[in-house]
mmCIF file of C-alpha atoms and ligand atoms in Angstrom:
data_model
loop_
_atom_site.group_PDB
_atom_site.id
_atom_site.type_symbol
_atom_site.label_atom_id
_atom_site.label_comp_id
_atom_site.label_asym_id
_atom_site.label_seq_id
_atom_site.Cartn_x
_atom_site.Cartn_y
_atom_site.Cartn_z
ATOM 1 C CA MET A 6 13.220 -114.167 -1.065
ATOM 2 C CA TYR A 7 14.379 -115.236 2.380
ATOM 3 C CA LEU A 8 12.301 -113.850 5.247
ATOM 4 C CA THR A 9 13.121 -114.178 8.955
ATOM 5 C CA LYS A 10 10.521 -115.698 11.301
ATOM 6 C CA GLU A 11 9.668 -112.193 12.487
ATOM 7 C CA GLN A 12 9.186 -110.933 8.926
ATOM 8 C CA GLU A 13 6.989 -113.980 8.165
ATOM 9 C CA ARG A 14 4.840 -113.119 11.155
ATOM 10 C CA MET A 15 4.534 -109.530 9.952
ATOM 11 C CA LEU A 16 3.482 -110.781 6.540
ATOM 12 C CA ASP A 17 0.949 -113.166 8.062
ATOM 13 C CA GLY A 18 -0.814 -110.374 9.935
ATOM 14 C CA GLU A 19 0.389 -111.044 13.476
ATOM 15 C CA HIS A 20 1.366 -107.345 13.734
ATOM 16 C CA GLY A 21 -1.947 -106.141 12.337
ATOM 17 C CA GLU A 22 -3.517 -105.486 8.966
ATOM 18 C CA ILE A 23 -1.427 -102.447 8.027
ATOM 19 C CA VAL A 24 1.932 -104.039 8.769
ATOM 20 C CA ALA A 25 0.860 -107.069 6.717
ATOM 21 C CA ARG A 26 -0.195 -104.882 3.769
ATOM 22 C CA MET A 27 3.074 -102.961 3.888
ATOM 23 C CA MET A 28 5.099 -106.170 4.120
ATOM 24 C CA HIS A 29 3.238 -107.573 1.114
ATOM 25 C CA LEU A 30 4.113 -104.476 -0.890
ATOM 26 C CA LEU A 31 7.809 -104.831 0.022
ATOM 27 C CA VAL A 32 7.892 -108.576 -0.684
ATOM 28 C CA ARG A 33 6.283 -107.983 -4.078
ATOM 29 C CA LEU A 34 8.833 -105.272 -4.838
ATOM 30 C CA GLY A 35 11.625 -107.583 -3.727
ATOM 31 C CA GLU A 36 10.348 -110.377 -5.979
ATOM 32 C CA ILE A 37 10.187 -108.059 -8.989
ATOM 33 C CA TYR A 38 13.786 -106.942 -8.458
ATOM 34 C CA LYS A 39 15.040 -110.379 -7.348
ATOM 35 C CA ALA A 40 16.075 -109.315 -3.837
ATOM 36 C CA ASP A 41 17.549 -112.158 -1.759
ATOM 37 C CA LYS A 42 16.314 -110.865 1.618
ATOM 38 C CA MET A 43 14.996 -107.891 3.573
ATOM 39 C CA ILE A 44 17.435 -105.494 5.255
ATOM 40 C CA THR A 45 16.971 -103.213 8.231
ATOM 41 C CA ILE A 46 16.868 -99.511 7.475
ATOM 42 C CA ALA A 47 18.150 -96.684 9.668
ATOM 43 C CA SER A 48 15.716 -94.086 8.403
ATOM 44 C CA ALA A 49 12.974 -93.357 5.892
ATOM 45 C CA GLN A 50 12.038 -90.236 3.947
ATOM 46 C CA ILE A 51 8.630 -90.062 2.373
ATOM 47 C CA ALA A 52 7.736 -88.112 -0.778
ATOM 48 C CA GLY A 53 4.198 -87.506 -1.960
ATOM 49 C CA VAL A 54 3.318 -85.073 0.817
ATOM 50 C CA SER A 55 1.936 -82.055 -1.005
ATOM 51 C CA TYR A 56 -1.797 -82.022 -1.600
ATOM 52 C CA LYS A 57 -0.913 -80.803 -5.094
ATOM 53 C CA SER A 58 0.893 -84.110 -5.783
ATOM 54 C CA ILE A 59 -1.383 -86.646 -4.094
ATOM 55 C CA GLY A 60 -4.822 -84.964 -4.108
ATOM 56 C CA ASP A 61 -7.881 -86.449 -2.368
ATOM 57 C CA PRO A 62 -7.087 -90.128 -3.144
ATOM 58 C CA GLY A 63 -3.710 -89.800 -1.395
ATOM 59 C CA LEU A 64 -5.223 -87.929 1.529
ATOM 60 C CA GLU A 65 -7.940 -90.580 1.998
ATOM 61 C CA PHE A 66 -5.384 -93.389 1.849
ATOM 62 C CA LEU A 67 -3.181 -91.745 4.500
ATOM 63 C CA LYS A 68 -6.119 -90.985 6.792
ATOM 64 C CA ASP A 69 -7.334 -94.560 6.446
ATOM 65 C CA ILE A 70 -4.077 -96.237 7.377
ATOM 66 C CA ALA A 71 -3.395 -93.727 10.185
ATOM 67 C CA ASN A 72 -6.833 -94.478 11.666
ATOM 68 C CA LYS A 73 -6.183 -98.200 11.371
ATOM 69 C CA GLY A 74 -3.087 -97.831 13.535
ATOM 70 C CA ALA A 75 -0.196 -97.430 11.060
ATOM 71 C CA ARG A 76 2.911 -96.352 13.020
ATOM 72 C CA VAL A 77 6.460 -95.850 11.793
ATOM 73 C CA LYS A 78 9.289 -97.893 13.338
ATOM 74 C CA VAL A 79 12.307 -95.855 12.314
ATOM 75 C CA LEU A 80 13.305 -92.199 12.094
ATOM 76 C CA THR A 81 11.006 -90.928 9.349
ATOM 77 C CA TYR A 82 11.086 -87.537 7.630
ATOM 78 C CA LEU A 83 8.709 -85.970 5.130
ATOM 79 C CA ASN A 84 9.297 -84.285 1.809
ATOM 80 C CA PRO A 85 8.114 -80.681 1.382
ATOM 81 C CA ALA A 86 4.411 -79.998 1.775
ATOM 82 C CA GLY A 87 2.388 -77.597 -0.345
ATOM 83 C CA ILE A 88 2.394 -74.769 2.198
ATOM 84 C CA ASP A 89 4.472 -73.171 4.935
ATOM 85 C CA ILE A 90 2.832 -75.026 7.824
ATOM 86 C CA GLU A 91 3.191 -72.148 10.280
ATOM 87 C CA ALA A 92 2.921 -69.040 8.105
ATOM 88 C CA TRP A 93 0.682 -70.104 5.210
ATOM 89 C CA GLN A 94 -1.866 -67.342 5.821
ATOM 90 C CA ASP A 95 0.734 -64.546 5.947
ATOM 91 C CA ILE A 96 2.384 -65.768 2.760
ATOM 92 C CA GLY A 97 -0.946 -66.062 0.980
ATOM 93 C CA PHE A 98 -1.402 -69.784 0.277
ATOM 94 C CA PRO A 99 -5.034 -70.562 -0.656
ATOM 95 C CA GLY A 100 -7.160 -71.526 2.360
ATOM 96 C CA ASP A 101 -8.915 -74.569 0.802
ATOM 97 C CA PHE A 102 -5.586 -76.024 -0.260
ATOM 98 C CA ALA A 103 -4.065 -75.346 3.174
ATOM 99 C CA LYS A 104 -6.943 -77.144 4.912
ATOM 100 C CA LYS A 105 -6.429 -80.287 2.859
ATOM 101 C CA GLN A 106 -2.670 -80.037 3.309
ATOM 102 C CA MET A 107 -3.048 -79.885 7.074
ATOM 103 C CA GLU A 108 -5.180 -83.041 7.023
ATOM 104 C CA ILE A 109 -2.314 -84.815 5.243
ATOM 105 C CA ILE A 110 0.163 -83.505 7.813
ATOM 106 C CA ASP A 111 -2.097 -84.645 10.663
ATOM 107 C CA ALA A 112 -2.306 -88.174 9.222
ATOM 108 C CA PHE A 113 1.495 -88.375 9.045
ATOM 109 C CA ARG A 114 1.779 -86.983 12.573
ATOM 110 C CA GLN A 115 -0.639 -89.650 13.807
ATOM 111 C CA MET A 116 1.684 -92.272 12.297
ATOM 112 C CA GLY A 117 4.641 -90.948 14.258
ATOM 113 C CA VAL A 118 6.356 -89.281 11.299
ATOM 114 C CA ASN A 119 8.487 -86.202 12.064
ATOM 115 C CA ILE A 120 6.768 -83.246 10.445
ATOM 116 C CA THR A 121 9.981 -82.045 8.856
ATOM 117 C CA ALA A 122 8.740 -81.338 5.305
ATOM 118 C CA THR A 123 12.087 -80.978 3.600
ATOM 119 C CA CYS A 124 13.980 -82.378 0.632
ATOM 120 C CA THR A 125 17.285 -81.834 2.478
ATOM 121 C CA PRO A 126 16.752 -84.123 5.491
ATOM 122 C CA TYR A 127 20.540 -84.493 5.728
ATOM 123 C CA LEU A 128 20.802 -80.793 6.652
ATOM 124 C CA ALA A 129 17.989 -80.999 9.181
ATOM 125 C CA GLY A 130 18.816 -83.825 11.569
ATOM 126 C CA ASN A 131 18.457 -86.993 9.484
ATOM 127 C CA LEU A 132 22.035 -87.714 8.487
ATOM 128 C CA PRO A 133 22.818 -91.303 7.448
ATOM 129 C CA ARG A 134 26.385 -92.552 7.801
ATOM 130 C CA PHE A 135 28.579 -94.158 5.138
ATOM 131 C CA HIS A 136 27.166 -97.528 3.965
ATOM 132 C CA GLU A 137 24.054 -97.225 6.127
ATOM 133 C CA HIS A 138 20.889 -98.603 4.501
ATOM 134 C CA ILE A 139 17.964 -96.190 4.267
ATOM 135 C CA ALA A 140 14.724 -95.932 2.288
ATOM 136 C CA TRP A 141 14.303 -92.418 0.945
ATOM 137 C CA SER A 142 12.104 -91.240 -1.862
ATOM 138 C CA GLU A 143 12.854 -87.616 -2.708
ATOM 139 C CA SER A 144 15.016 -88.001 -5.816
ATOM 140 C CA SER A 145 17.474 -85.216 -4.959
ATOM 141 C CA ALA A 146 17.890 -86.498 -1.394
ATOM 142 C CA VAL A 147 18.382 -90.052 -2.683
ATOM 143 C CA SER A 148 21.097 -88.765 -4.972
ATOM 144 C CA PHE A 149 22.784 -86.803 -2.172
ATOM 145 C CA ALA A 150 22.622 -89.663 0.332
ATOM 146 C CA ASN A 151 24.047 -92.217 -2.107
ATOM 147 C CA SER A 152 26.625 -90.032 -3.758
ATOM 148 C CA VAL A 153 27.869 -87.519 -1.204
ATOM 149 C CA LEU A 154 27.288 -89.447 2.008
ATOM 150 C CA GLY A 155 27.888 -92.955 0.675
ATOM 151 C CA ALA A 156 24.673 -94.209 2.330
ATOM 152 C CA ARG A 157 22.611 -96.783 0.404
ATOM 153 C CA THR A 158 19.116 -96.281 -0.891
ATOM 154 C CA ASN A 159 17.119 -97.009 -3.970
ATOM 155 C CA ARG A 160 14.946 -94.296 -5.434
ATOM 156 C CA GLU A 161 11.824 -95.272 -3.505
ATOM 157 C CA GLY A 162 8.314 -94.236 -4.392
ATOM 158 C CA GLY A 163 6.196 -92.595 -1.663
ATOM 159 C CA PRO A 164 4.322 -95.883 -0.904
ATOM 160 C CA SER A 165 7.427 -98.076 -0.696
ATOM 161 C CA ALA A 166 9.209 -95.568 1.559
ATOM 162 C CA LEU A 167 6.128 -95.497 3.800
ATOM 163 C CA ALA A 168 6.026 -99.316 3.840
ATOM 164 C CA ALA A 169 9.721 -99.379 4.784
ATOM 165 C CA ALA A 170 9.083 -96.808 7.554
ATOM 166 C CA ILE A 171 6.206 -98.902 8.993
ATOM 167 C CA THR A 172 8.020 -102.241 8.851
ATOM 168 C CA GLY A 173 11.605 -101.056 9.368
ATOM 169 C CA PHE A 174 12.763 -103.089 6.330
ATOM 170 C CA THR A 175 13.453 -102.721 2.633
ATOM 171 C CA PRO A 176 14.253 -105.397 0.030
ATOM 172 C CA ASN A 177 17.962 -105.899 -0.644
ATOM 173 C CA TYR A 178 18.507 -105.025 -4.314
ATOM 174 C CA GLY A 179 19.765 -102.224 -6.540
ATOM 175 C CA LEU A 180 21.922 -99.608 -4.865
ATOM 176 C CA HIS A 181 21.923 -101.458 -1.520
ATOM 177 C CA ILE A 182 24.446 -103.842 -3.126
ATOM 178 C CA GLY A 183 28.015 -102.604 -3.553
ATOM 179 C CA GLU A 184 28.470 -104.270 -6.936
ATOM 180 C CA ASN A 185 25.596 -102.187 -8.397
ATOM 181 C CA ARG A 186 27.252 -98.908 -7.464
ATOM 182 C CA ARG A 187 29.914 -99.064 -10.177
ATOM 183 C CA PRO A 188 30.097 -96.098 -12.539
ATOM 184 C CA GLU A 189 28.679 -96.618 -16.033
ATOM 185 C CA VAL A 190 29.515 -93.400 -17.876
ATOM 186 C CA VAL A 191 32.512 -91.101 -17.581
ATOM 187 C CA VAL A 192 31.758 -87.386 -17.756
ATOM 188 C CA LYS A 193 34.771 -85.184 -18.483
ATOM 189 C CA VAL A 194 34.101 -81.677 -17.269
ATOM 190 C CA SER A 195 36.213 -79.027 -18.935
ATOM 191 C CA ALA A 196 33.712 -76.263 -18.172
ATOM 192 C CA GLU A 197 34.604 -73.749 -15.495
ATOM 193 C CA LEU A 198 31.900 -74.132 -12.861
ATOM 194 C CA LYS A 199 31.620 -70.837 -11.021
ATOM 195 C CA SER A 200 28.196 -70.839 -9.353
ATOM 196 C CA ILE A 201 25.691 -73.241 -7.841
ATOM 197 C CA SER A 202 23.525 -72.811 -10.947
ATOM 198 C CA ASP A 203 26.466 -73.900 -13.137
ATOM 199 C CA PHE A 204 26.329 -77.217 -11.288
ATOM 200 C CA GLY A 205 22.556 -77.318 -11.888
ATOM 201 C CA ALA A 206 23.165 -76.718 -15.608
ATOM 202 C CA LEU A 207 25.771 -79.503 -15.666
ATOM 203 C CA GLY A 208 23.383 -81.864 -13.891
ATOM 204 C CA TYR A 209 20.582 -81.024 -16.301
ATOM 205 C CA LEU A 210 22.782 -81.871 -19.297
ATOM 206 C CA VAL A 211 24.189 -85.060 -17.833
ATOM 207 C CA GLY A 212 20.851 -86.384 -16.583
ATOM 208 C CA LYS A 213 19.331 -85.897 -20.030
ATOM 209 C CA GLU A 214 22.182 -87.827 -21.572
ATOM 210 C CA VAL A 215 22.744 -90.701 -19.146
ATOM 211 C CA LYS A 216 19.103 -91.286 -18.021
ATOM 212 C CA ASN A 217 19.343 -93.703 -15.038
ATOM 213 C CA LYS A 218 23.014 -94.692 -15.410
ATOM 214 C CA ILE A 219 25.703 -93.925 -12.837
ATOM 215 C CA PRO A 220 28.012 -91.119 -14.026
ATOM 216 C CA TYR A 221 31.600 -90.694 -12.909
ATOM 217 C CA PHE A 222 32.757 -87.080 -13.160
ATOM 218 C CA ILE A 223 36.344 -86.142 -13.742
ATOM 219 C CA GLY A 224 37.658 -82.616 -13.964
ATOM 220 C CA ILE A 225 35.514 -80.990 -11.248
ATOM 221 C CA LYS A 226 38.057 -79.141 -9.149
ATOM 222 C CA HIS A 227 35.904 -78.025 -6.262
ATOM 223 C CA ALA A 228 32.337 -78.684 -5.132
ATOM 224 C CA GLY A 229 30.786 -78.054 -1.717
ATOM 225 C CA VAL A 230 27.541 -79.395 -0.300
ATOM 226 C CA ASP A 231 25.440 -76.747 -2.061
ATOM 227 C CA GLU A 232 26.997 -77.410 -5.448
ATOM 228 C CA LEU A 233 26.636 -81.192 -5.048
ATOM 229 C CA LYS A 234 23.001 -80.988 -4.010
ATOM 230 C CA ALA A 235 22.272 -78.809 -7.059
ATOM 231 C CA LEU A 236 24.129 -81.208 -9.373
ATOM 232 C CA GLY A 237 22.356 -84.315 -8.058
ATOM 233 C CA ALA A 238 18.904 -82.715 -8.023
ATOM 234 C CA ALA A 239 19.161 -81.621 -11.646
ATOM 235 C CA MET A 240 20.415 -85.059 -12.804
ATOM 236 C CA ALA A 241 17.547 -86.734 -10.980
ATOM 237 C CA ALA A 242 15.080 -84.381 -12.694
ATOM 238 C CA SER A 243 16.246 -84.411 -16.307
ATOM 239 C CA GLY A 244 17.216 -88.093 -15.983
ATOM 240 C CA ALA A 245 16.755 -90.574 -13.180
ATOM 241 C CA VAL A 246 20.249 -90.579 -11.720
ATOM 242 C CA ALA A 247 20.217 -91.931 -8.146
ATOM 243 C CA LEU A 248 24.002 -92.157 -7.649
ATOM 244 C CA TYR A 249 26.992 -90.350 -9.100
ATOM 245 C CA HIS A 250 30.703 -90.235 -8.288
ATOM 246 C CA VAL A 251 33.042 -87.239 -8.529
ATOM 247 C CA ALA A 252 36.780 -87.983 -8.677
ATOM 248 C CA GLY A 253 38.534 -86.634 -5.618
ATOM 249 C CA ILE A 254 35.310 -85.447 -3.990
ATOM 250 C CA THR A 255 32.644 -88.106 -3.323
ATOM 251 C CA PRO A 256 33.526 -90.942 -0.935
ATOM 252 C CA GLU A 257 33.194 -93.973 -3.229
ATOM 253 C CA ALA A 258 34.884 -92.456 -6.297
ATOM 254 C CA SER A 259 38.365 -93.736 -5.425
ATOM 255 C CA ILE A 260 37.103 -97.350 -5.224
ATOM 256 C CA PHE A 261 36.456 -97.291 -8.958
ATOM 257 C CA GLU A 262 39.179 -95.021 -10.299
ATOM 258 C CA ASN A 263 41.308 -97.821 -11.728
ATOM 259 C CA GLU A 264 38.581 -99.462 -13.706
ATOM 260 C CA LEU A 265 37.322 -96.507 -15.737
ATOM 261 C CA LYS A 266 37.306 -96.741 -19.476
ATOM 262 C CA LEU A 267 38.014 -93.191 -20.567
ATOM 263 C CA GLU A 268 35.128 -92.777 -22.922
ATOM 264 C CA GLY A 269 31.905 -90.998 -22.337
ATOM 265 C CA ILE A 270 30.758 -87.452 -22.631
ATOM 266 C CA GLU A 271 32.514 -84.113 -22.313
ATOM 267 C CA ILE A 272 30.930 -80.929 -21.055
ATOM 268 C CA GLY A 273 32.587 -77.591 -21.738
ATOM 269 C CA ASN A 274 31.636 -73.954 -21.290
ATOM 270 C CA GLU A 275 29.639 -73.940 -24.537
ATOM 271 C CA GLU A 276 27.381 -76.767 -23.389
ATOM 272 C CA ILE A 277 26.790 -75.107 -20.014
ATOM 273 C CA LYS A 278 25.759 -71.899 -21.761
ATOM 274 C CA LYS A 279 23.359 -73.830 -23.981
ATOM 275 C CA ALA A 280 21.740 -75.400 -20.882
ATOM 276 C CA TYR A 281 20.977 -71.936 -19.515
ATOM 277 C CA ASP A 282 19.350 -71.003 -22.823
ATOM 278 C CA GLU A 283 17.419 -74.248 -23.025
ATOM 279 C CA LEU A 284 16.003 -73.881 -19.524
ATOM 280 C CA SER A 285 15.032 -70.192 -19.832
ATOM 281 C CA ASN A 286 12.106 -68.847 -21.782
ATOM 282 C CA THR A 287 11.605 -65.394 -20.281
ATOM 283 C CA ALA A 288 13.772 -62.454 -19.351
ATOM 284 C CA ASP A 289 11.082 -60.799 -17.212
ATOM 285 C CA ILE A 290 10.093 -62.277 -13.884
ATOM 286 C CA ASP A 291 7.416 -61.790 -11.189
ATOM 287 C CA ILE A 292 9.282 -63.610 -8.477
ATOM 288 C CA VAL A 293 12.680 -65.118 -7.671
ATOM 289 C CA VAL A 294 12.764 -68.350 -5.684
ATOM 290 C CA ILE A 295 16.048 -69.660 -4.284
ATOM 291 C CA GLY A 296 16.183 -72.984 -2.449
ATOM 292 C CA CYS A 297 15.743 -76.026 -4.695
ATOM 293 C CA PRO A 298 16.804 -78.317 -3.080
ATOM 294 C CA HIS A 299 15.914 -76.545 0.166
ATOM 295 C CA ALA A 300 18.450 -73.843 0.959
ATOM 296 C CA SER A 301 21.312 -74.494 3.366
ATOM 297 C CA ILE A 302 22.199 -71.925 6.005
ATOM 298 C CA LYS A 303 25.172 -70.931 3.846
ATOM 299 C CA GLU A 304 22.898 -70.155 0.890
ATOM 300 C CA ILE A 305 20.545 -68.119 3.082
ATOM 301 C CA ALA A 306 23.498 -66.242 4.551
ATOM 302 C CA TYR A 307 24.678 -65.455 1.011
ATOM 303 C CA VAL A 308 21.265 -64.082 -0.044
ATOM 304 C CA ALA A 309 21.080 -62.036 3.174
ATOM 305 C CA SER A 310 24.572 -60.599 2.536
ATOM 306 C CA LYS A 311 23.442 -59.462 -0.913
ATOM 307 C CA LEU A 312 20.210 -57.925 0.380
ATOM 308 C CA LYS A 313 21.542 -56.127 3.439
ATOM 309 C CA GLY A 314 20.286 -52.533 3.375
ATOM 310 C CA LYS A 315 18.638 -53.039 -0.052
ATOM 311 C CA LYS A 316 15.009 -53.077 -1.232
ATOM 312 C CA LEU A 317 13.434 -55.498 -3.658
ATOM 313 C CA LYS A 318 11.217 -54.397 -6.515
ATOM 314 C CA LYS A 319 9.878 -57.930 -7.100
ATOM 315 C CA GLU A 320 8.936 -60.810 -4.847
ATOM 316 C CA LEU A 321 11.670 -63.081 -3.525
ATOM 317 C CA TRP A 322 11.359 -66.322 -1.579
ATOM 318 C CA VAL A 323 14.089 -68.453 -0.092
ATOM 319 C CA THR A 324 12.644 -71.915 0.534
ATOM 320 C CA THR A 325 14.141 -74.116 3.218
ATOM 321 C CA SER A 326 13.403 -76.558 6.042
ATOM 322 C CA ARG A 327 11.916 -75.397 9.329
ATOM 323 C CA ALA A 328 15.146 -76.382 11.138
ATOM 324 C CA ILE A 329 17.348 -74.247 8.886
ATOM 325 C CA LYS A 330 14.867 -71.381 9.047
ATOM 326 C CA GLU A 331 15.213 -71.405 12.854
ATOM 327 C CA ILE A 332 18.968 -71.009 12.479
ATOM 328 C CA ALA A 333 18.452 -68.214 9.915
ATOM 329 C CA ASN A 334 16.085 -66.466 12.367
ATOM 330 C CA ARG A 335 18.636 -66.562 15.151
ATOM 331 C CA ALA A 336 21.438 -65.425 12.881
ATOM 332 C CA GLY A 337 19.362 -62.413 11.790
ATOM 333 C CA TYR A 338 19.297 -63.483 8.117
ATOM 334 C CA THR A 339 15.512 -63.793 8.001
ATOM 335 C CA GLU A 340 15.165 -60.245 9.291
ATOM 336 C CA ILE A 341 17.535 -58.875 6.664
ATOM 337 C CA ILE A 342 15.709 -60.675 3.869
ATOM 338 C CA GLU A 343 12.310 -59.559 5.183
ATOM 339 C CA LYS A 344 13.435 -55.940 5.559
ATOM 340 C CA ALA A 345 14.397 -55.981 1.903
ATOM 341 C CA GLY A 346 10.910 -57.260 1.096
ATOM 342 C CA GLY A 347 11.633 -60.989 0.660
ATOM 343 C CA LYS A 348 10.440 -64.040 2.558
ATOM 344 C CA VAL A 349 12.092 -67.122 4.041
ATOM 345 C CA VAL A 350 9.484 -69.781 3.393
ATOM 346 C CA ALA A 351 9.709 -73.102 5.240
ATOM 347 C CA ASP A 352 8.224 -76.589 4.630
ATOM 348 C CA THR A 353 7.427 -76.090 0.940
ATOM 349 C CA CYS A 354 8.955 -75.039 -2.357
ATOM 350 C CA MET A 355 8.223 -73.387 -5.685
ATOM 351 C CA VAL A 356 7.324 -76.691 -7.358
ATOM 352 C CA VAL A 357 5.131 -78.527 -4.827
ATOM 353 C CA SER A 358 3.239 -75.429 -3.613
ATOM 354 C CA PRO A 359 0.245 -74.175 -5.628
ATOM 355 C CA ILE A 360 2.303 -71.206 -6.833
ATOM 356 C CA GLU A 361 0.351 -71.001 -10.116
ATOM 357 C CA LEU A 362 -2.797 -70.267 -8.088
ATOM 358 C CA MET A 363 -1.103 -67.365 -6.342
ATOM 359 C CA GLY A 364 -0.767 -65.107 -9.364
ATOM 360 C CA TYR A 365 2.834 -65.902 -10.351
ATOM 361 C CA LYS A 366 3.540 -66.661 -14.001
ATOM 362 C CA ARG A 367 7.240 -65.923 -14.532
ATOM 363 C CA MET A 368 9.821 -67.203 -12.102
ATOM 364 C CA GLY A 369 13.547 -66.721 -11.728
ATOM 365 C CA VAL A 370 15.400 -69.720 -10.268
ATOM 366 C CA ASN A 371 19.026 -70.813 -9.841
ATOM 367 C CA SER A 372 18.078 -74.514 -9.756
ATOM 368 C CA GLY A 373 18.348 -76.808 -12.756
ATOM 369 C CA LYS A 374 15.731 -79.089 -11.205
ATOM 370 C CA ALA A 375 13.217 -76.302 -10.594
ATOM 371 C CA ALA A 376 13.827 -74.875 -14.079
ATOM 372 C CA LYS A 377 13.075 -78.274 -15.573
ATOM 373 C CA TYR A 378 9.835 -78.834 -13.597
ATOM 374 C CA LEU A 379 8.288 -75.386 -13.360
ATOM 375 C CA PRO A 380 6.882 -75.066 -16.914
ATOM 376 C CA GLY A 381 4.985 -78.380 -16.812
ATOM 377 C CA PHE A 382 4.139 -78.757 -13.144
ATOM 378 C CA CYS A 383 3.453 -75.098 -12.276
ATOM 379 C CA LYS A 384 2.725 -73.437 -15.643
ATOM 380 C CA GLN A 385 5.580 -70.978 -15.138
ATOM 381 C CA GLN A 386 7.828 -69.251 -17.597
ATOM 382 C CA VAL A 387 11.359 -69.546 -16.304
ATOM 383 C CA LEU A 388 14.546 -67.538 -16.113
ATOM 384 C CA PHE A 389 17.352 -69.889 -15.067
ATOM 385 C CA ALA A 390 20.383 -67.932 -13.831
ATOM 386 C CA SER A 391 22.843 -67.599 -10.947
ATOM 387 C CA ILE A 392 21.730 -66.055 -7.639
ATOM 388 C CA ASP A 393 23.823 -62.960 -8.421
ATOM 389 C CA LYS A 394 22.153 -62.428 -11.807
ATOM 390 C CA LEU A 395 18.673 -63.022 -10.391
ATOM 391 C CA LEU A 396 19.251 -60.580 -7.565
ATOM 392 C CA GLU A 397 20.526 -57.958 -10.005
ATOM 393 C CA LYS A 398 17.142 -58.129 -11.685
ATOM 394 C CA VAL A 399 15.020 -57.724 -8.579
ATOM 395 C CA VAL A 400 17.021 -55.395 -6.293
ATOM 396 C CA LYS A 401 16.033 -51.729 -6.652
HETATM 397 FE FE1 LIG B 525 13.069 -79.868 -3.078
HETATM 398 FE FE2 LIG B 525 11.011 -78.812 -4.259
HETATM 399 FE FE3 LIG B 525 13.339 -78.785 -5.451
HETATM 400 S S1 LIG B 525 11.025 -80.721 -3.175
HETATM 401 S S2 LIG B 525 14.378 -80.592 -4.707
HETATM 402 S S3 LIG B 525 12.816 -77.740 -3.534
HETATM 403 S S4 LIG B 525 11.398 -79.210 -6.414
#
């Protein structure tokens, strides 16, 4: 792989031990995937932030490199942590867990990382432009950036995203190259998609089927940001889809429309209904959590509109980024949700927080991704349904 003089010097240790280690990791990765060179990135997004995911070994590693002077070179955001960083005590996150989590946060802060803790960085100030190269690792954010924004990133692991953040480079392979962004499977959608969770159900089905291939959807008549983030997140969870195209909607779809062989899979109303059944194994719930991927201001406004003047008989969280929560506070949505008995929880989510240690066993979600992960990762029984149906169950 070609390296510039500057990159050679980084590799040889002229910029310190940590930069050299990170450059070695990237060069190794580049060699494995036959990259021709390193490319400059505009931003990084690092997963592996929750203490639940990385434990003591991850914490020790981060503290070690932070103490040895690791510093990020580009705009760098974090994936959700395991707690609400500001309100963890009020919400009831366990103290021991919170202490460890804050040590992780402090190590990232020492490295110059923005303590954003969100899987929707594109809604919270880290918005890449079309064709910009980035190194992101949260699978749903990777999918959104590639597919909806037309930015270019591989599905990085936490360590390779951190290495890219510290060096400012990533190896040029995979989805950074235009040729590799061609669709591989056509998905004909004849189902009527009426809610965000319908898009999650569709994503769950397609991800299972296509694994890590690039799907090209035809037949989706309308999809906004919230629907597309739900679709991409679910496909990245049940499969490993890092890029998809939607005819007439996503920015690169038209480039490929003349070269599609019209074979592939078809998803109708029947299949969508089956996905709901497959992802649900309880009708009773202890808590509803909306906001996987992290809720947009529009989603929070919708929940608030449904809860205005009402009271909840069960717990309800809306999980989001700190930035979006600030907007919700100013708009009065947080107050409405809290008056009803719910919470707007920032910096974390139902999957990466230690929710199973907090007494919850049965969770209602409108996210295909959360429904897929909750049984294994959080020992939850799941009711997967639309926001409207979930609220019907928990409003008095
Ligand atoms: Fe985000 Fe947590 Fe879902 S990280 S995509 S809200 S599982």
